[in-house]
Amino acid sequence: CPRKCDREFSLAAQIAVPGQVIPACVDVEPVRFQNDPELSLYITRSLEYFRSQQELMTGAFDMVRKENRRIGLSKKHKRAAYVNLVNGGLLNDTLQGKWNIAPGIPHPRQLVGCQFWTSWELMLLLGINFCSDEEFRSLRPYCPIACGCRGGGRECPASCSSVFST
């Protein structure tokens, strides 16, 4: 999402809290990755970007090949994990509420939702830090806890500064 859509992105990520205008400093429920059109689009576009970048694809291939055990993959699942990234299986699984790093292979630490997308395993595989706002929009508005929001950081809900200041 280009910088010009800052306001729209922030508004779309707000969590409705009765009686409050400020979104809560909590990670969204994993089901939001399926049911929230903006969040689904964010993940879709992020993975489209991944598949369009040769250096990221090559990096993912190398990571799966060299670091398979570190990310919880057996030798026999290495190829399937890479194909899953390339052919959109990771995206399809997410949109169906499945948190697999390869077909039928759950995240090695059983992470789901925000914890899944911000895990070091996914960062290692994709070469994308979903909590960073350096190049693109981050998941911080949706996943402030998983992204370590403190003290009102960029794209973090303002309520996170009060949660962590006590």
PDB file of C-alpha atoms in Angstrom:
ATOM      1  CA  CYS A   1       0.000   0.000   0.000  1.00  0.00           C
ATOM      2  CA  PRO A   2       1.564   3.330  -0.982  1.00  0.00           C
ATOM      3  CA  ARG A   3       2.197   5.947   1.711  1.00  0.00           C
ATOM      4  CA  LYS A   4      -0.741   8.016   0.381  1.00  0.00           C
ATOM      5  CA  CYS A   5      -3.182   5.471   1.791  1.00  0.00           C
ATOM      6  CA  ASP A   6      -1.941   5.887   5.399  1.00  0.00           C
ATOM      7  CA  ARG A   7      -5.274   7.208   6.652  1.00  0.00           C
ATOM      8  CA  GLU A   8      -7.378   4.553   4.923  1.00  0.00           C
ATOM      9  CA  PHE A   9      -5.099   1.781   6.135  1.00  0.00           C
ATOM     10  CA  SER A  10      -5.228   3.030   9.707  1.00  0.00           C
ATOM     11  CA  LEU A  11      -9.012   3.340   9.645  1.00  0.00           C
ATOM     12  CA  ALA A  12      -9.474  -0.107   8.121  1.00  0.00           C
ATOM     13  CA  ALA A  13      -7.333  -1.682  10.830  1.00  0.00           C
ATOM     14  CA  GLN A  14      -9.169  -0.177  13.773  1.00  0.00           C
ATOM     15  CA  ILE A  15     -10.771  -2.606  16.150  1.00  0.00           C
ATOM     16  CA  ALA A  16     -14.236  -1.582  17.296  1.00  0.00           C
ATOM     17  CA  VAL A  17     -14.283  -1.072  21.051  1.00  0.00           C
ATOM     18  CA  PRO A  18     -17.631   0.019  22.530  1.00  0.00           C
ATOM     19  CA  GLY A  19     -17.433   3.579  23.844  1.00  0.00           C
ATOM     20  CA  GLN A  20     -13.927   4.187  22.499  1.00  0.00           C
ATOM     21  CA  VAL A  21     -12.622   5.817  19.369  1.00  0.00           C
ATOM     22  CA  ILE A  22      -9.044   4.635  19.849  1.00  0.00           C
ATOM     23  CA  PRO A  23      -8.474   1.046  18.671  1.00  0.00           C
ATOM     24  CA  ALA A  24      -7.454  -1.397  21.372  1.00  0.00           C
ATOM     25  CA  CYS A  25      -3.857  -2.512  21.737  1.00  0.00           C
ATOM     26  CA  VAL A  26      -4.597  -6.156  20.976  1.00  0.00           C
ATOM     27  CA  ASP A  27      -3.834  -8.454  18.085  1.00  0.00           C
ATOM     28  CA  VAL A  28      -6.812  -9.273  15.891  1.00  0.00           C
ATOM     29  CA  GLU A  29      -8.314 -12.736  16.173  1.00  0.00           C
ATOM     30  CA  PRO A  30      -6.937 -15.207  13.591  1.00  0.00           C
ATOM     31  CA  VAL A  31     -10.349 -15.414  11.905  1.00  0.00           C
ATOM     32  CA  ARG A  32      -9.921 -11.796  10.765  1.00  0.00           C
ATOM     33  CA  PHE A  33      -7.319 -13.003   8.263  1.00  0.00           C
ATOM     34  CA  GLN A  34     -10.211 -14.823   6.580  1.00  0.00           C
ATOM     35  CA  ASN A  35     -13.100 -12.438   7.165  1.00  0.00           C
ATOM     36  CA  ASP A  36     -11.633  -8.939   6.990  1.00  0.00           C
ATOM     37  CA  PRO A  37     -11.486  -7.813   3.333  1.00  0.00           C
ATOM     38  CA  GLU A  38      -8.700  -5.274   3.940  1.00  0.00           C
ATOM     39  CA  LEU A  39      -6.557  -7.696   5.919  1.00  0.00           C
ATOM     40  CA  SER A  40      -7.103 -10.461   3.358  1.00  0.00           C
ATOM     41  CA  LEU A  41      -6.134  -8.035   0.604  1.00  0.00           C
ATOM     42  CA  TYR A  42      -3.016  -7.006   2.528  1.00  0.00           C
ATOM     43  CA  ILE A  43      -1.853 -10.623   2.807  1.00  0.00           C
ATOM     44  CA  THR A  44      -2.826 -11.331  -0.816  1.00  0.00           C
ATOM     45  CA  ARG A  45      -0.871  -8.344  -2.139  1.00  0.00           C
ATOM     46  CA  SER A  46       2.114  -9.090   0.095  1.00  0.00           C
ATOM     47  CA  LEU A  47       2.370 -12.627  -1.255  1.00  0.00           C
ATOM     48  CA  GLU A  48       1.836 -11.401  -4.825  1.00  0.00           C
ATOM     49  CA  TYR A  49       4.749  -9.041  -4.245  1.00  0.00           C
ATOM     50  CA  PHE A  50       6.825 -11.934  -2.885  1.00  0.00           C
ATOM     51  CA  ARG A  51       6.105 -14.017  -5.985  1.00  0.00           C
ATOM     52  CA  SER A  52       7.018 -11.098  -8.260  1.00  0.00           C
ATOM     53  CA  GLN A  53      10.483 -10.607  -6.743  1.00  0.00           C
ATOM     54  CA  GLN A  54      13.109 -12.997  -8.062  1.00  0.00           C
ATOM     55  CA  GLU A  55      15.525 -12.305  -5.197  1.00  0.00           C
ATOM     56  CA  LEU A  56      12.855 -13.154  -2.606  1.00  0.00           C
ATOM     57  CA  MET A  57      11.932 -16.340  -4.466  1.00  0.00           C
ATOM     58  CA  THR A  58      15.580 -17.362  -4.685  1.00  0.00           C
ATOM     59  CA  GLY A  59      16.059 -16.546  -1.010  1.00  0.00           C
ATOM     60  CA  ALA A  60      13.046 -18.674  -0.096  1.00  0.00           C
ATOM     61  CA  PHE A  61      14.391 -21.580  -2.135  1.00  0.00           C
ATOM     62  CA  ASP A  62      17.762 -21.311  -0.387  1.00  0.00           C
ATOM     63  CA  MET A  63      16.143 -21.040   3.056  1.00  0.00           C
ATOM     64  CA  VAL A  64      13.936 -24.077   2.510  1.00  0.00           C
ATOM     65  CA  ARG A  65      16.893 -26.047   1.172  1.00  0.00           C
ATOM     66  CA  LYS A  66      19.434 -25.043   3.837  1.00  0.00           C
ATOM     67  CA  GLU A  67      17.326 -24.285   6.902  1.00  0.00           C
ATOM     68  CA  ASN A  68      14.530 -26.838   6.591  1.00  0.00           C
ATOM     69  CA  ARG A  69      15.096 -28.325  10.045  1.00  0.00           C
ATOM     70  CA  ARG A  70      15.304 -24.916  11.678  1.00  0.00           C
ATOM     71  CA  ILE A  71      11.874 -23.998  10.305  1.00  0.00           C
ATOM     72  CA  GLY A  72      10.323 -27.343  11.174  1.00  0.00           C
ATOM     73  CA  LEU A  73      10.437 -29.101   7.799  1.00  0.00           C
ATOM     74  CA  SER A  74      11.704 -32.597   7.156  1.00  0.00           C
ATOM     75  CA  LYS A  75      13.832 -33.249   4.078  1.00  0.00           C
ATOM     76  CA  LYS A  76      10.877 -34.809   2.299  1.00  0.00           C
ATOM     77  CA  HIS A  77       8.756 -31.652   2.807  1.00  0.00           C
ATOM     78  CA  LYS A  78      11.307 -29.104   1.527  1.00  0.00           C
ATOM     79  CA  ARG A  79      10.110 -29.095  -2.067  1.00  0.00           C
ATOM     80  CA  ALA A  80       6.438 -29.038  -1.072  1.00  0.00           C
ATOM     81  CA  ALA A  81       7.066 -26.032   1.178  1.00  0.00           C
ATOM     82  CA  TYR A  82       8.706 -24.059  -1.613  1.00  0.00           C
ATOM     83  CA  VAL A  83       6.012 -24.992  -4.141  1.00  0.00           C
ATOM     84  CA  ASN A  84       3.398 -23.961  -1.567  1.00  0.00           C
ATOM     85  CA  LEU A  85       4.944 -20.482  -1.407  1.00  0.00           C
ATOM     86  CA  VAL A  86       5.219 -20.140  -5.164  1.00  0.00           C
ATOM     87  CA  ASN A  87       1.826 -21.476  -6.210  1.00  0.00           C
ATOM     88  CA  GLY A  88      -0.242 -19.541  -3.677  1.00  0.00           C
ATOM     89  CA  GLY A  89      -0.896 -22.420  -1.298  1.00  0.00           C
ATOM     90  CA  LEU A  90       0.219 -20.384   1.715  1.00  0.00           C
ATOM     91  CA  LEU A  91      -2.248 -17.659   0.778  1.00  0.00           C
ATOM     92  CA  ASN A  92      -5.089 -20.092   0.123  1.00  0.00           C
ATOM     93  CA  ASP A  93      -4.466 -21.832   3.443  1.00  0.00           C
ATOM     94  CA  THR A  94      -4.517 -18.516   5.320  1.00  0.00           C
ATOM     95  CA  LEU A  95      -7.761 -17.440   3.671  1.00  0.00           C
ATOM     96  CA  GLN A  96      -9.266 -20.778   4.744  1.00  0.00           C
ATOM     97  CA  GLY A  97      -8.065 -20.440   8.341  1.00  0.00           C
ATOM     98  CA  LYS A  98      -5.232 -22.959   8.022  1.00  0.00           C
ATOM     99  CA  TRP A  99      -1.848 -22.010   9.421  1.00  0.00           C
ATOM    100  CA  ASN A 100       0.474 -24.315   7.481  1.00  0.00           C
ATOM    101  CA  ILE A 101       3.991 -23.597   6.258  1.00  0.00           C
ATOM    102  CA  ALA A 102       3.669 -26.481   3.783  1.00  0.00           C
ATOM    103  CA  PRO A 103       0.671 -28.586   2.722  1.00  0.00           C
ATOM    104  CA  GLY A 104      -0.557 -30.329   5.858  1.00  0.00           C
ATOM    105  CA  ILE A 105       2.445 -29.086   7.880  1.00  0.00           C
ATOM    106  CA  PRO A 106       1.443 -26.610  10.600  1.00  0.00           C
ATOM    107  CA  HIS A 107       3.710 -23.882  11.864  1.00  0.00           C
ATOM    108  CA  PRO A 108       6.459 -25.621  13.899  1.00  0.00           C
ATOM    109  CA  ARG A 109       5.446 -23.708  17.049  1.00  0.00           C
ATOM    110  CA  GLN A 110       1.722 -24.038  16.284  1.00  0.00           C
ATOM    111  CA  LEU A 111       1.391 -20.269  15.783  1.00  0.00           C
ATOM    112  CA  VAL A 112      -1.712 -18.799  14.161  1.00  0.00           C
ATOM    113  CA  GLY A 113      -2.931 -15.358  13.103  1.00  0.00           C
ATOM    114  CA  CYS A 114      -0.664 -12.454  13.928  1.00  0.00           C
ATOM    115  CA  GLN A 115       1.868 -14.689  15.656  1.00  0.00           C
ATOM    116  CA  PHE A 116       2.088 -16.826  12.486  1.00  0.00           C
ATOM    117  CA  TRP A 117       2.679 -13.903  10.106  1.00  0.00           C
ATOM    118  CA  THR A 118       5.180 -12.170  12.383  1.00  0.00           C
ATOM    119  CA  SER A 119       7.136 -15.317  13.296  1.00  0.00           C
ATOM    120  CA  TRP A 120      10.821 -15.585  12.537  1.00  0.00           C
ATOM    121  CA  GLU A 121      10.080 -18.731  10.529  1.00  0.00           C
ATOM    122  CA  LEU A 122       7.857 -16.861   8.055  1.00  0.00           C
ATOM    123  CA  MET A 123      10.291 -13.955   7.962  1.00  0.00           C
ATOM    124  CA  LEU A 124      13.085 -16.388   7.159  1.00  0.00           C
ATOM    125  CA  LEU A 125      11.041 -18.114   4.445  1.00  0.00           C
ATOM    126  CA  LEU A 126       9.605 -15.032   2.760  1.00  0.00           C
ATOM    127  CA  GLY A 127      12.317 -12.487   3.416  1.00  0.00           C
ATOM    128  CA  ILE A 128       9.561 -10.098   4.518  1.00  0.00           C
ATOM    129  CA  ASN A 129       9.191  -8.544   7.957  1.00  0.00           C
ATOM    130  CA  PHE A 130       5.473  -7.844   8.252  1.00  0.00           C
ATOM    131  CA  CYS A 131       6.090  -5.605  11.279  1.00  0.00           C
ATOM    132  CA  SER A 132       8.442  -3.264   9.443  1.00  0.00           C
ATOM    133  CA  ASP A 133       7.060  -0.090   7.877  1.00  0.00           C
ATOM    134  CA  GLU A 134      10.264   0.820   6.058  1.00  0.00           C
ATOM    135  CA  GLU A 135       9.088  -0.075   2.546  1.00  0.00           C
ATOM    136  CA  PHE A 136       5.403  -0.964   2.855  1.00  0.00           C
ATOM    137  CA  ARG A 137       2.489  -0.851   5.252  1.00  0.00           C
ATOM    138  CA  SER A 138       3.040  -3.124   8.215  1.00  0.00           C
ATOM    139  CA  LEU A 139       0.747  -5.399  10.178  1.00  0.00           C
ATOM    140  CA  ARG A 140       1.175  -3.149  13.240  1.00  0.00           C
ATOM    141  CA  PRO A 141      -2.410  -1.791  13.226  1.00  0.00           C
ATOM    142  CA  TYR A 142      -3.742  -5.355  13.166  1.00  0.00           C
ATOM    143  CA  CYS A 143      -1.012  -7.037  15.210  1.00  0.00           C
ATOM    144  CA  PRO A 144       0.368  -4.483  17.685  1.00  0.00           C
ATOM    145  CA  ILE A 145       1.306  -7.063  20.315  1.00  0.00           C
ATOM    146  CA  ALA A 146       2.970  -9.471  17.871  1.00  0.00           C
ATOM    147  CA  CYS A 147       4.791  -6.513  16.300  1.00  0.00           C
ATOM    148  CA  GLY A 148       5.958  -5.195  19.662  1.00  0.00           C
ATOM    149  CA  CYS A 149       4.198  -1.813  19.502  1.00  0.00           C
ATOM    150  CA  ARG A 150       5.348   0.440  22.300  1.00  0.00           C
ATOM    151  CA  GLY A 151       4.822   4.105  23.008  1.00  0.00           C
ATOM    152  CA  GLY A 152       2.749   5.032  19.966  1.00  0.00           C
ATOM    153  CA  GLY A 153       5.147   3.887  17.248  1.00  0.00           C
ATOM    154  CA  ARG A 154       4.345   4.502  13.590  1.00  0.00           C
ATOM    155  CA  GLU A 155       1.244   2.555  12.492  1.00  0.00           C
ATOM    156  CA  CYS A 156       0.702   1.321  16.069  1.00  0.00           C
ATOM    157  CA  PRO A 157      -2.622   1.981  17.790  1.00  0.00           C
ATOM    158  CA  ALA A 158      -2.312   5.001  20.088  1.00  0.00           C
ATOM    159  CA  SER A 159      -3.674   2.880  22.924  1.00  0.00           C
ATOM    160  CA  CYS A 160      -0.453   0.833  22.961  1.00  0.00           C
ATOM    161  CA  SER A 161       1.444   3.728  24.515  1.00  0.00           C
ATOM    162  CA  SER A 162      -0.876   3.766  27.532  1.00  0.00           C
ATOM    163  CA  VAL A 163      -0.891  -0.032  27.862  1.00  0.00           C
ATOM    164  CA  PHE A 164       2.890  -0.225  28.117  1.00  0.00           C
ATOM    165  CA  SER A 165       3.557   2.976  30.052  1.00  0.00           C
ATOM    166  CA  THR A 166       2.298   1.598  33.369  1.00  0.00           C
TER     167      THR A 166
END
